[in-house]
Tab-separated table of C-alpha atoms in Angstrom:
chain	number	residue	atom	x	y	z
A	607	MET	CA	32.611	-3.844	-16.584
A	608	PRO	CA	32.326	-6.744	-14.005
A	609	VAL	CA	31.209	-9.903	-14.624
A	610	HIS	CA	28.151	-9.936	-12.064
A	611	ASP	CA	27.021	-6.431	-13.683
A	612	MET	CA	27.235	-8.677	-16.827
A	613	ARG	CA	24.902	-11.092	-15.617
A	614	HIS	CA	22.594	-8.882	-14.460
A	615	THR	CA	22.577	-6.610	-17.990
A	616	ALA	CA	21.657	-10.019	-19.763
A	617	ALA	CA	18.922	-11.060	-17.403
A	618	SER	CA	17.402	-7.426	-17.839
A	619	LEU	CA	17.623	-7.827	-21.668
A	620	ALA	CA	16.555	-10.906	-21.441
A	621	VAL	CA	13.555	-10.811	-19.314
A	622	LYS	CA	12.751	-6.976	-21.175
A	623	SER	CA	12.798	-9.006	-24.761
A	624	GLY	CA	10.245	-11.183	-23.127
A	625	ALA	CA	11.886	-14.068	-22.015
A	626	HIS	CA	10.180	-16.745	-19.570
A	627	VAL	CA	11.599	-16.803	-16.314
A	628	LYS	CA	12.337	-20.819	-16.555
A	629	ILE	CA	14.623	-19.766	-20.006
A	630	VAL	CA	16.588	-16.556	-17.972
A	631	GLN	CA	17.050	-19.615	-14.653
A	632	ARG	CA	18.938	-21.845	-17.350
A	633	MET	CA	20.774	-18.913	-18.936
A	634	LEU	CA	22.066	-17.833	-15.472
A	635	GLY	CA	22.610	-21.532	-14.419
A	636	HIS	CA	20.511	-20.979	-11.041
A	637	LYS	CA	19.253	-24.307	-9.688
A	638	SER	CA	15.259	-23.207	-9.413
A	639	ALA	CA	13.525	-20.382	-10.380
A	640	ALA	CA	12.824	-19.295	-7.088
A	641	ILE	CA	16.394	-18.154	-7.305
A	642	THR	CA	15.971	-16.233	-10.128
A	643	LEU	CA	12.560	-14.483	-9.279
A	644	ASP	CA	14.252	-14.152	-5.988
A	645	THR	CA	17.105	-12.283	-7.167
A	646	TYR	CA	15.651	-10.294	-10.285
A	647	ALA	CA	12.036	-10.092	-9.286
A	648	ASP	CA	11.872	-6.328	-10.042
A	649	LEU	CA	12.546	-6.865	-13.915
A	650	PHE	CA	10.075	-9.069	-13.960
A	651	GLU	CA	7.417	-6.702	-12.069
A	652	ASP	CA	6.761	-4.044	-15.447
A	653	ASP	CA	5.230	-7.908	-17.490
A	654	LEU	CA	2.395	-7.736	-14.318
A	655	GLU	CA	1.078	-4.258	-15.774
A	656	THR	CA	1.638	-5.568	-19.477
A	657	LEU	CA	-0.378	-9.104	-18.778
A	658	ILE	CA	-2.909	-6.915	-16.976
A	659	GLU	CA	-3.979	-4.859	-20.052
A	660	ARG	CA	-3.457	-7.785	-22.491
A	661	LEU	CA	-5.868	-9.804	-20.202
A	662	ASP	CA	-8.348	-6.890	-20.252
A	663	SER	CA	-8.163	-6.639	-24.191
A	664	ASP	CA	-8.509	-10.868	-24.740
A	665	ILE	CA	-11.360	-10.466	-22.088
A	666	ASP	CA	-13.149	-7.562	-24.123
A	667	THR	CA	-12.768	-8.928	-27.255
A	668	ALA	CA	-13.767	-12.496	-25.703
A	669	ILE	CA	-16.737	-10.819	-24.738
A	670	VAL	CA	-17.707	-8.736	-28.200
A	671	ALA	CA	-17.054	-12.051	-29.935
A	672	LYS	CA	-19.571	-14.136	-28.056
A	673	SER	CA	-22.312	-11.421	-27.862
A	674	VAL	CA	-22.059	-11.109	-31.873
A	675	ALA	CA	-22.114	-14.968	-32.212
A	676	MET	CA	-25.505	-15.209	-29.424
A	677	GLU	CA	-27.265	-12.367	-31.943
A	678	GLU	CA	-25.966	-13.812	-35.127
A	679	SER	CA	-27.607	-17.287	-33.648
A	680	GLU	CA	-30.539	-15.608	-32.591
A	681	LYS	CA	-31.429	-14.305	-36.093
A	682	LYS	CA	-31.412	-17.976	-37.418
């Protein structure tokens, strides 16, 4: 396997494991995160959908928690 392919595989596995772009940048020796993102942007795209799902869930949880807290406060 060529070295370039091994680097790409290592970056792919790191991103899939949840590594932050700055960690991948350092791992690959890029001077900036922009280089990493320009080169491997397609690998980070799946994270956007996951982020959206987590944000939706966290927002729903926060709304319910605030609603429950307000109801309990009104009972006192």
